[in-house]
Amino acid sequence: MDLETVMCQGRISRKQAAILWLIHSRADAAGWVRRKDIETRLATWFEMSNSNVSKLLRELSKPPLSLVSQIENPDSGREKVVRLTKAGEKFVDGMVKASVDYLAGQLSHLTTDELRWGVDFFALSFRNSAREARLNGAIPHLAPPPGEIEGANERSHPPTR
């Protein structure tokens, strides 16, 4: 929750942040995402209706935010596509910077090896192609974590006196 708050920069809701991140991460080469794709993902994540998504997109596209742009899809007059505006791209860059700064403080007790292992673990965990490649032997398994992480087992092994 703290990370979400930092990323929203006091200007947008977490659902609006999810929309911006979706556009940022799922856009085609020209920067566009089908509005239907946004609606489908948000409906799954937040159990939102299409009218709620429409309201959030309107808020994001109008001043004072003006972070997204919506147009009729040139390939289909029956749907819309959405992209980040220049201000939206700048805002998402700020989201990334704010999250990196926040996490740097929260994870400062970890070694570089421990951080790299965690990043590699999550990168591999959420990529189907990496998972399939590993099953086929194309990608080696990760080396074990870099030793015992200090304090990781304090709950399960209380200090003896």
Coordinates of N, CA, C and O in Angstrom, one line a residue:
M1 N 0.8 -1.2 0.0 CA 0.0 0.0 0.0 C 0.9 1.3 0.0 O 0.6 2.2 -0.7
D2 N 2.0 1.2 0.8 CA 2.9 2.4 0.8 C 3.5 2.6 -0.6 O 3.6 3.8 -1.0
L3 N 3.9 1.5 -1.2 CA 4.4 1.7 -2.6 C 3.4 2.3 -3.5 O 3.7 3.2 -4.3
E4 N 2.2 1.8 -3.5 CA 1.1 2.4 -4.3 C 0.9 3.9 -4.1 O 0.8 4.6 -5.0
T5 N 0.9 4.2 -2.8 CA 0.8 5.6 -2.5 C 1.9 6.5 -3.0 O 1.6 7.6 -3.6
V6 N 3.1 6.0 -2.9 CA 4.2 6.7 -3.5 C 4.1 6.8 -5.0 O 4.3 7.9 -5.6
M7 N 3.7 5.8 -5.7 CA 3.6 5.8 -7.1 C 2.5 6.7 -7.6 O 2.7 7.3 -8.7
C8 N 1.5 6.8 -6.9 CA 0.3 7.7 -7.3 C 0.7 9.2 -7.1 O -0.1 10.0 -7.6
Q9 N 1.7 9.5 -6.4 CA 2.2 10.9 -6.3 C 1.2 11.9 -5.8 O 1.2 13.1 -6.0
G10 N 0.2 11.3 -5.0 CA -0.8 12.2 -4.5 C -1.8 12.8 -5.5 O -2.5 13.7 -5.2
R11 N -1.7 12.4 -6.7 CA -2.5 13.0 -7.8 C -3.5 12.0 -8.4 O -4.5 12.5 -9.0
I12 N -3.3 10.7 -8.3 CA -4.3 9.8 -9.0 C -4.6 8.7 -8.0 O -3.9 8.5 -7.0
S13 N -5.6 7.9 -8.3 CA -6.0 6.8 -7.5 C -5.2 5.5 -8.0 O -4.6 5.5 -9.0
R14 N -5.3 4.5 -7.2 CA -4.6 3.3 -7.5 C -5.1 2.6 -8.8 O -4.4 2.0 -9.6
K15 N -6.4 2.8 -9.0 CA -7.0 2.3 -10.2 C -6.6 3.0 -11.4 O -6.3 2.5 -12.5
Q16 N -6.4 4.4 -11.3 CA -5.9 5.2 -12.4 C -4.4 4.8 -12.6 O -4.0 4.7 -13.8
A17 N -3.7 4.6 -11.6 CA -2.3 4.2 -11.7 C -2.2 2.8 -12.5 O -1.3 2.7 -13.3
A18 N -3.1 1.9 -12.2 CA -3.1 0.6 -12.9 C -3.4 0.8 -14.4 O -2.8 0.2 -15.2
I19 N -4.3 1.8 -14.7 CA -4.5 2.1 -16.1 C -3.3 2.6 -16.8 O -2.9 2.2 -17.9
L20 N -2.6 3.6 -16.1 CA -1.4 4.1 -16.7 C -0.3 3.1 -16.9 O 0.3 3.0 -18.0
W21 N -0.2 2.2 -15.9 CA 0.8 1.2 -16.0 C 0.5 0.2 -17.1 O 1.4 -0.3 -17.8
L22 N -0.8 -0.1 -17.2 CA -1.2 -1.1 -18.3 C -0.9 -0.5 -19.6 O -0.4 -1.2 -20.5
I23 N -1.2 0.8 -19.8 CA -0.9 1.4 -21.1 C 0.6 1.4 -21.4 O 1.1 1.0 -22.5
H24 N 1.4 1.8 -20.3 CA 2.8 1.8 -20.5 C 3.4 0.5 -20.8 O 4.3 0.4 -21.7
S25 N 2.9 -0.6 -20.2 CA 3.5 -1.9 -20.4 C 2.9 -2.7 -21.5 O 3.5 -3.7 -22.0
R26 N 1.7 -2.4 -22.0 CA 1.0 -3.2 -23.0 C 0.9 -2.5 -24.3 O 0.3 -3.1 -25.2
A27 N 1.4 -1.3 -24.5 CA 1.1 -0.6 -25.7 C 1.9 -1.2 -26.9 O 2.9 -1.8 -26.7
D28 N 1.3 -1.0 -28.1 CA 1.9 -1.5 -29.3 C 3.1 -0.5 -29.6 O 3.4 0.4 -28.9
A29 N 3.7 -0.7 -30.7 CA 4.9 0.1 -31.1 C 4.6 1.6 -31.2 O 5.5 2.4 -31.0
A30 N 3.4 1.9 -31.6 CA 3.0 3.3 -31.7 C 2.5 3.9 -30.4 O 2.1 5.0 -30.3
G31 N 2.4 3.0 -29.3 CA 2.0 3.5 -28.0 C 0.5 3.3 -27.7 O 0.1 3.7 -26.6
W32 N -0.2 2.6 -28.5 CA -1.7 2.5 -28.3 C -2.0 1.2 -27.7 O -1.4 0.2 -28.0
V33 N -3.1 1.2 -26.9 CA -3.7 0.0 -26.3 C -5.2 0.0 -26.6 O -5.8 1.1 -26.5
R34 N -5.7 -1.1 -27.0 CA -7.2 -1.2 -27.2 C -7.9 -1.0 -25.8 O -7.5 -1.5 -24.8
R35 N -8.9 -0.1 -25.8 CA -9.6 0.2 -24.6 C -10.2 -1.0 -24.0 O -10.3 -1.2 -22.8
K36 N -10.7 -1.9 -24.9 CA -11.3 -3.2 -24.5 C -10.3 -4.0 -23.6 O -10.7 -4.6 -22.7
D37 N -9.0 -4.0 -24.0 CA -8.0 -4.7 -23.2 C -7.9 -4.1 -21.8 O -7.7 -4.8 -20.8
I38 N -7.9 -2.8 -21.7 CA -7.9 -2.1 -20.4 C -9.1 -2.5 -19.6 O -9.0 -2.9 -18.4
E39 N -10.3 -2.5 -20.2 CA -11.5 -2.8 -19.5 C -11.5 -4.3 -19.0 O -11.8 -4.6 -17.9
T40 N -11.0 -5.2 -19.8 CA -11.0 -6.6 -19.5 C -10.0 -6.8 -18.3 O -10.4 -7.5 -17.3
R41 N -8.8 -6.2 -18.3 CA -7.9 -6.4 -17.3 C -8.3 -5.8 -16.0 O -8.2 -6.4 -14.9
L42 N -8.9 -4.6 -16.0 CA -9.3 -3.9 -14.8 C -10.5 -4.7 -14.2 O -10.7 -4.7 -13.0
A43 N -11.4 -5.2 -15.1 CA -12.5 -5.9 -14.6 C -12.1 -7.2 -13.8 O -12.6 -7.5 -12.7
T44 N -11.0 -7.8 -14.2 CA -10.4 -8.9 -13.5 C -9.7 -8.5 -12.2 O -10.0 -9.1 -11.2
W45 N -8.9 -7.5 -12.3 CA -8.1 -7.1 -11.1 C -9.0 -6.4 -10.0 O -8.8 -6.7 -8.8
F46 N -9.9 -5.5 -10.4 CA -10.6 -4.7 -9.4 C -12.1 -5.0 -9.4 O -12.9 -4.3 -8.7
E47 N -12.6 -5.9 -10.2 CA -14.1 -6.2 -10.4 C -14.8 -4.9 -10.7 O -15.8 -4.5 -10.0
M48 N -14.3 -4.2 -11.7 CA -14.9 -2.9 -12.2 C -15.8 -3.1 -13.4 O -15.5 -4.0 -14.2
S49 N -16.8 -2.3 -13.5 CA -17.6 -2.3 -14.7 C -17.0 -1.4 -15.7 O -16.1 -0.6 -15.5
N50 N -17.4 -1.6 -17.0 CA -16.9 -0.7 -18.1 C -17.2 0.7 -17.9 O -16.4 1.6 -18.2
S51 N -18.4 1.0 -17.2 CA -18.7 2.4 -17.0 C -17.7 3.1 -16.0 O -17.4 4.2 -16.1
N52 N -17.2 2.3 -15.0 CA -16.2 2.8 -14.1 C -14.9 3.1 -14.8 O -14.2 4.1 -14.6
V53 N -14.5 2.2 -15.7 CA -13.3 2.4 -16.5 C -13.5 3.6 -17.4 O -12.5 4.4 -17.4
S54 N -14.6 3.8 -18.0 CA -14.9 5.0 -18.8 C -14.7 6.3 -18.0 O -14.1 7.2 -18.4
K55 N -15.2 6.2 -16.8 CA -15.1 7.4 -15.9 C -13.6 7.7 -15.5 O -13.2 8.8 -15.6
L56 N -12.9 6.6 -15.2 CA -11.5 6.8 -14.9 C -10.7 7.3 -16.1 O -9.8 8.2 -15.9
L57 N -11.0 6.8 -17.3 CA -10.3 7.2 -18.5 C -10.6 8.7 -18.8 O -9.7 9.5 -19.2
R58 N -11.9 9.1 -18.6 CA -12.2 10.5 -18.8 C -11.5 11.4 -17.9 O -11.0 12.4 -18.3
E59 N -11.4 11.0 -16.6 CA -10.6 11.8 -15.6 C -9.2 11.9 -16.0 O -8.6 13.0 -15.9
L60 N -8.6 10.8 -16.5 CA -7.2 10.8 -16.9 C -6.9 11.6 -18.1 O -5.8 12.1 -18.4
S61 N -8.0 11.8 -19.0 CA -7.8 12.4 -20.3 C -8.0 13.9 -20.2 O -7.6 14.7 -21.1
K62 N -8.7 14.4 -19.1 CA -9.1 15.8 -19.1 C -8.2 16.6 -18.1 O -7.6 16.0 -17.2
P63 N -8.1 17.9 -18.3 CA -7.3 18.7 -17.3 C -7.9 18.5 -15.9 O -9.2 18.3 -15.8
P64 N -7.2 18.6 -14.9 CA -5.8 19.0 -14.8 C -4.8 17.9 -15.1 O -3.6 18.1 -15.2
L65 N -5.3 16.6 -15.2 CA -4.4 15.5 -15.4 C -3.8 15.4 -16.9 O -2.6 15.5 -17.1
S66 N -4.7 15.2 -17.8 CA -4.4 15.1 -19.2 C -3.2 14.1 -19.5 O -2.3 14.4 -20.2
L67 N -3.4 12.9 -18.9 CA -2.3 11.9 -18.9 C -2.5 10.9 -20.0 O -1.6 10.2 -20.4
V68 N -3.8 10.8 -20.5 CA -4.0 9.8 -21.6 C -4.8 10.5 -22.7 O -5.5 11.5 -22.5
S69 N -4.8 9.9 -23.9 CA -5.5 10.3 -25.0 C -6.3 9.1 -25.6 O -5.8 8.0 -25.6
Q70 N -7.6 9.4 -26.0 CA -8.4 8.3 -26.5 C -8.9 8.7 -27.9 O -9.2 9.9 -28.1
I71 N -8.8 7.8 -28.8 CA -9.3 8.1 -30.2 C -10.1 6.8 -30.7 O -9.9 5.7 -30.1
E72 N -10.8 7.0 -31.7 CA -11.5 5.9 -32.4 C -10.4 5.1 -33.1 O -9.4 5.6 -33.7
N73 N -10.5 3.8 -32.9 CA -9.5 2.9 -33.5 C -9.6 3.0 -35.1 O -10.6 2.8 -35.7
P74 N -8.5 3.4 -35.7 CA -8.5 3.5 -37.2 C -8.8 2.2 -37.9 O -9.3 2.2 -39.0
D75 N -8.6 1.1 -37.2 CA -8.8 -0.2 -37.9 C -10.3 -0.7 -37.6 O -10.7 -1.7 -38.3
S76 N -11.0 -0.1 -36.7 CA -12.3 -0.5 -36.3 C -13.1 0.7 -35.7 O -12.7 1.1 -34.6
G77 N -14.1 1.2 -36.4 CA -14.8 2.3 -35.9 C -15.7 2.0 -34.6 O -16.3 2.8 -34.1
R78 N -15.7 0.7 -34.3 CA -16.5 0.3 -33.2 C -15.8 0.3 -31.8 O -16.3 -0.1 -30.8
E79 N -14.5 0.6 -31.9 CA -13.7 0.6 -30.6 C -12.8 1.7 -30.5 O -12.5 2.4 -31.5
K80 N -12.3 2.0 -29.3 CA -11.4 3.1 -29.1 C -10.0 2.5 -28.7 O -9.9 1.4 -28.2
V81 N -9.0 3.3 -28.9 CA -7.6 3.0 -28.5 C -7.2 4.1 -27.6 O -7.6 5.3 -27.7
V82 N -6.3 3.8 -26.7 CA -5.8 4.8 -25.7 C -4.3 4.8 -25.6 O -3.7 3.7 -25.8
R83 N -3.7 5.9 -25.4 CA -2.2 6.0 -25.2 C -1.9 7.1 -24.2 O -2.8 7.9 -23.9
L84 N -0.7 7.0 -23.7 CA -0.2 8.0 -22.8 C 0.1 9.3 -23.6 O 0.6 9.2 -24.7
T85 N -0.2 10.5 -23.0 CA 0.2 11.7 -23.6 C 1.7 11.9 -23.2 O 2.2 11.2 -22.4
K86 N 2.3 13.0 -23.6 CA 3.7 13.3 -23.2 C 3.7 13.5 -21.6 O 4.6 13.0 -20.9
A87 N 2.6 14.2 -21.1 CA 2.5 14.4 -19.7 C 2.3 13.0 -19.0 O 2.8 12.8 -17.9
G88 N 1.6 12.1 -19.6 CA 1.4 10.8 -19.1 C 2.7 10.0 -19.0 O 3.0 9.3 -18.1
E89 N 3.5 10.1 -20.1 CA 4.8 9.4 -20.1 C 5.7 9.9 -19.0 O 6.4 9.2 -18.3
K90 N 5.7 11.2 -18.8 CA 6.5 11.9 -17.8 C 6.0 11.4 -16.4 O 6.8 11.1 -15.5
F91 N 4.7 11.3 -16.2 CA 4.1 10.8 -15.0 C 4.5 9.4 -14.7 O 4.9 9.1 -13.6
V92 N 4.4 8.5 -15.7 CA 4.8 7.1 -15.5 C 6.3 7.0 -15.2 O 6.7 6.3 -14.3
D93 N 7.1 7.9 -15.8 CA 8.5 7.9 -15.5 C 8.7 8.3 -14.0 O 9.6 7.7 -13.3
G94 N 7.9 9.2 -13.5 CA 7.9 9.6 -12.1 C 7.5 8.5 -11.2 O 8.0 8.4 -10.1
M95 N 6.5 7.7 -11.7 CA 6.0 6.6 -10.9 C 7.2 5.6 -10.7 O 7.4 5.0 -9.6
V96 N 7.9 5.3 -11.8 CA 9.0 4.4 -11.8 C 10.1 4.9 -10.8 O 10.6 4.2 -9.9
K97 N 10.5 6.2 -11.0 CA 11.5 6.8 -10.1 C 11.1 6.7 -8.6 O 11.9 6.3 -7.8
A98 N 9.8 7.1 -8.4 CA 9.3 7.1 -7.0 C 9.4 5.7 -6.4 O 9.7 5.5 -5.2
S99 N 9.0 4.7 -7.2 CA 9.0 3.3 -6.7 C 10.4 2.8 -6.4 O 10.7 2.1 -5.4
V100 N 11.4 3.2 -7.3 CA 12.8 2.8 -7.2 C 13.3 3.4 -5.9 O 14.0 2.7 -5.1
D101 N 13.1 4.7 -5.7 CA 13.6 5.4 -4.5 C 13.0 4.8 -3.3 O 13.7 4.5 -2.3
Y102 N 11.7 4.5 -3.3 CA 11.0 3.9 -2.1 C 11.6 2.5 -1.8 O 12.0 2.2 -0.7
L103 N 11.7 1.7 -2.8 CA 12.3 0.3 -2.6 C 13.7 0.3 -2.2 O 14.2 -0.5 -1.5
A104 N 14.5 1.3 -2.7 CA 15.9 1.4 -2.4 C 16.0 1.6 -0.9 O 16.9 1.0 -0.2
G105 N 15.1 2.4 -0.3 CA 15.1 2.6 1.2 C 14.7 1.3 1.9 O 15.2 1.0 2.9
Q106 N 13.6 0.7 1.4 CA 13.1 -0.5 2.1 C 14.0 -1.7 2.0 O 13.9 -2.6 2.8
L107 N 14.8 -1.8 0.9 CA 15.6 -3.0 0.7 C 17.1 -2.7 0.9 O 17.9 -3.5 0.5
S108 N 17.4 -1.6 1.5 CA 18.8 -1.2 1.7 C 19.6 -2.2 2.5 O 20.8 -2.3 2.4
H109 N 19.0 -3.1 3.3 CA 19.7 -4.1 4.1 C 20.1 -5.3 3.3 O 20.8 -6.2 3.8
L110 N 19.6 -5.4 2.1 CA 19.9 -6.6 1.2 C 21.2 -6.4 0.5 O 21.5 -5.3 0.1
T111 N 21.9 -7.5 0.2 CA 23.1 -7.3 -0.6 C 22.8 -7.3 -2.1 O 21.6 -7.6 -2.4
T112 N 23.7 -6.9 -2.9 CA 23.5 -6.8 -4.3 C 23.1 -8.2 -4.9 O 22.2 -8.4 -5.7
D113 N 23.8 -9.3 -4.4 CA 23.5 -10.6 -4.8 C 22.1 -11.0 -4.4 O 21.4 -11.7 -5.2
E114 N 21.7 -10.7 -3.2 CA 20.3 -11.0 -2.8 C 19.3 -10.3 -3.6 O 18.2 -10.9 -4.0
L115 N 19.5 -9.0 -3.9 CA 18.6 -8.3 -4.8 C 18.5 -8.9 -6.2 O 17.4 -9.0 -6.8
R116 N 19.7 -9.2 -6.8 CA 19.7 -9.8 -8.1 C 19.0 -11.1 -8.2 O 18.2 -11.4 -9.1
W117 N 19.2 -11.9 -7.1 CA 18.5 -13.2 -7.1 C 17.0 -13.0 -7.1 O 16.2 -13.6 -7.8
G118 N 16.5 -12.0 -6.2 CA 15.1 -11.8 -6.1 C 14.5 -11.3 -7.5 O 13.4 -11.7 -7.9
V119 N 15.2 -10.3 -8.1 CA 14.8 -9.8 -9.4 C 14.7 -10.9 -10.4 O 13.7 -11.1 -11.2
D120 N 15.8 -11.8 -10.5 CA 15.8 -12.9 -11.4 C 14.6 -13.9 -11.2 O 14.0 -14.3 -12.1
F121 N 14.4 -14.1 -9.9 CA 13.3 -15.0 -9.5 C 12.0 -14.5 -10.0 O 11.2 -15.3 -10.7
F122 N 11.6 -13.3 -9.8 CA 10.4 -12.7 -10.2 C 10.3 -12.6 -11.7 O 9.2 -12.9 -12.3
A123 N 11.4 -12.2 -12.4 CA 11.4 -12.1 -13.8 C 11.0 -13.5 -14.4 O 10.2 -13.6 -15.4
L124 N 11.7 -14.5 -13.9 CA 11.4 -15.9 -14.5 C 10.0 -16.4 -14.1 O 9.4 -17.1 -14.8
S125 N 9.6 -16.1 -12.9 CA 8.3 -16.6 -12.4 C 7.1 -16.1 -13.2 O 6.1 -16.8 -13.3
F126 N 7.2 -15.0 -13.8 CA 6.1 -14.4 -14.5 C 6.2 -14.4 -16.0 O 5.4 -13.7 -16.7
R127 N 7.1 -15.1 -16.5 CA 7.3 -15.2 -18.0 C 7.0 -16.6 -18.5 O 7.8 -17.5 -18.2
N128 N 5.9 -16.8 -19.2 CA 5.6 -18.1 -19.7 C 6.7 -18.6 -20.6 O 7.1 -19.8 -20.5
S129 N 7.3 -17.7 -21.4 CA 8.3 -18.2 -22.4 C 9.6 -18.6 -21.6 O 10.2 -19.6 -22.0
A130 N 9.9 -17.9 -20.6 CA 11.1 -18.4 -19.8 C 10.8 -19.7 -19.1 O 11.7 -20.6 -19.0
R131 N 9.6 -19.9 -18.6 CA 9.2 -21.1 -17.9 C 9.3 -22.3 -18.9 O 9.8 -23.3 -18.6
E132 N 8.8 -22.0 -20.1 CA 8.8 -23.1 -21.2 C 10.2 -23.4 -21.6 O 10.6 -24.5 -21.8
A133 N 11.0 -22.3 -21.7 CA 12.4 -22.5 -22.1 C 13.2 -23.3 -21.1 O 14.0 -24.1 -21.4
R134 N 12.9 -23.0 -19.8 CA 13.5 -23.8 -18.7 C 13.2 -25.2 -18.8 O 14.0 -26.1 -18.6
L135 N 11.9 -25.5 -19.0 CA 11.4 -26.9 -19.1 C 12.1 -27.6 -20.2 O 12.3 -28.8 -20.1
N136 N 12.4 -26.9 -21.3 CA 13.0 -27.5 -22.5 C 14.6 -27.5 -22.3 O 15.3 -27.9 -23.2
G137 N 15.1 -27.0 -21.2 CA 16.5 -27.0 -21.0 C 17.3 -25.8 -21.6 O 18.5 -25.8 -21.5
A138 N 16.6 -24.9 -22.2 CA 17.2 -23.8 -22.9 C 17.7 -22.7 -21.9 O 18.7 -22.0 -22.2
I139 N 17.1 -22.6 -20.8 CA 17.6 -21.7 -19.7 C 17.9 -22.4 -18.5 O 17.1 -23.2 -18.0
P140 N 19.1 -22.2 -17.9 CA 19.5 -23.0 -16.7 C 18.7 -22.5 -15.5 O 18.2 -21.4 -15.5
H141 N 18.6 -23.4 -14.5 CA 17.9 -23.0 -13.3 C 18.8 -22.0 -12.6 O 20.0 -21.9 -12.7
L142 N 18.1 -21.1 -11.8 CA 18.9 -20.1 -11.0 C 19.7 -20.8 -10.0 O 19.4 -21.9 -9.5
A143 N 20.9 -20.2 -9.7 CA 21.7 -20.7 -8.6 C 20.9 -20.5 -7.3 O 20.0 -19.6 -7.3
P144 N 21.2 -21.2 -6.3 CA 20.5 -21.0 -5.0 C 20.7 -19.6 -4.5 O 21.6 -18.9 -4.9
P145 N 19.8 -19.1 -3.7 CA 19.9 -17.8 -3.1 C 21.3 -17.6 -2.5 O 21.9 -18.6 -2.0
P146 N 21.8 -16.4 -2.4 CA 23.1 -16.2 -1.9 C 23.2 -16.4 -0.4 O 23.5 -15.5 0.4
G147 N 23.0 -17.6 0.1 CA 23.2 -17.9 1.5 C 21.9 -17.5 2.3 O 20.9 -17.0 1.8
E148 N 22.0 -17.7 3.6 CA 20.9 -17.3 4.5 C 20.8 -15.8 4.5 O 21.7 -15.1 4.7
I149 N 19.6 -15.3 4.3 CA 19.3 -13.9 4.4 C 19.2 -13.6 5.9 O 18.4 -14.1 6.6
E150 N 20.0 -12.7 6.3 CA 20.1 -12.3 7.7 C 18.7 -11.9 8.3 O 18.0 -11.1 7.7
G151 N 18.3 -12.6 9.4 CA 17.0 -12.3 10.0 C 15.8 -12.9 9.3 O 14.7 -12.8 9.8
A152 N 16.0 -13.7 8.2 CA 14.8 -14.2 7.5 C 14.1 -15.2 8.3 O 12.9 -15.4 8.2
N153 N 14.8 -16.0 9.2 CA 14.1 -17.0 9.9 C 13.9 -16.7 11.4 O 13.7 -17.6 12.2
E154 N 13.9 -15.5 11.8 CA 13.8 -15.1 13.2 C 12.5 -15.5 13.8 O 12.4 -15.9 14.9
R155 N 11.4 -15.5 13.0 CA 10.1 -15.9 13.5 C 10.1 -17.4 13.8 O 9.5 -17.9 14.7
S156 N 10.7 -18.2 12.8 CA 10.6 -19.6 13.0 C 11.7 -20.2 14.0 O 11.6 -21.2 14.5
H157 N 12.7 -19.4 14.1 CA 13.8 -19.8 15.1 C 14.1 -18.6 16.0 O 15.1 -17.9 15.8
P158 N 13.3 -18.5 17.1 CA 13.6 -17.4 18.0 C 15.0 -17.6 18.7 O 15.4 -18.7 18.8
P159 N 15.6 -16.5 19.0 CA 16.9 -16.6 19.6 C 16.8 -17.3 20.9 O 15.8 -17.2 21.7
T160 N 17.9 -18.1 21.2 CA 17.9 -18.9 22.4 C 18.6 -18.0 23.5 O 19.5 -17.3 23.2
R161 N 18.3 -18.2 24.7 CA 18.9 -17.5 25.8 C 19.5 -18.4 26.8 O 19.3 -19.4 27.1

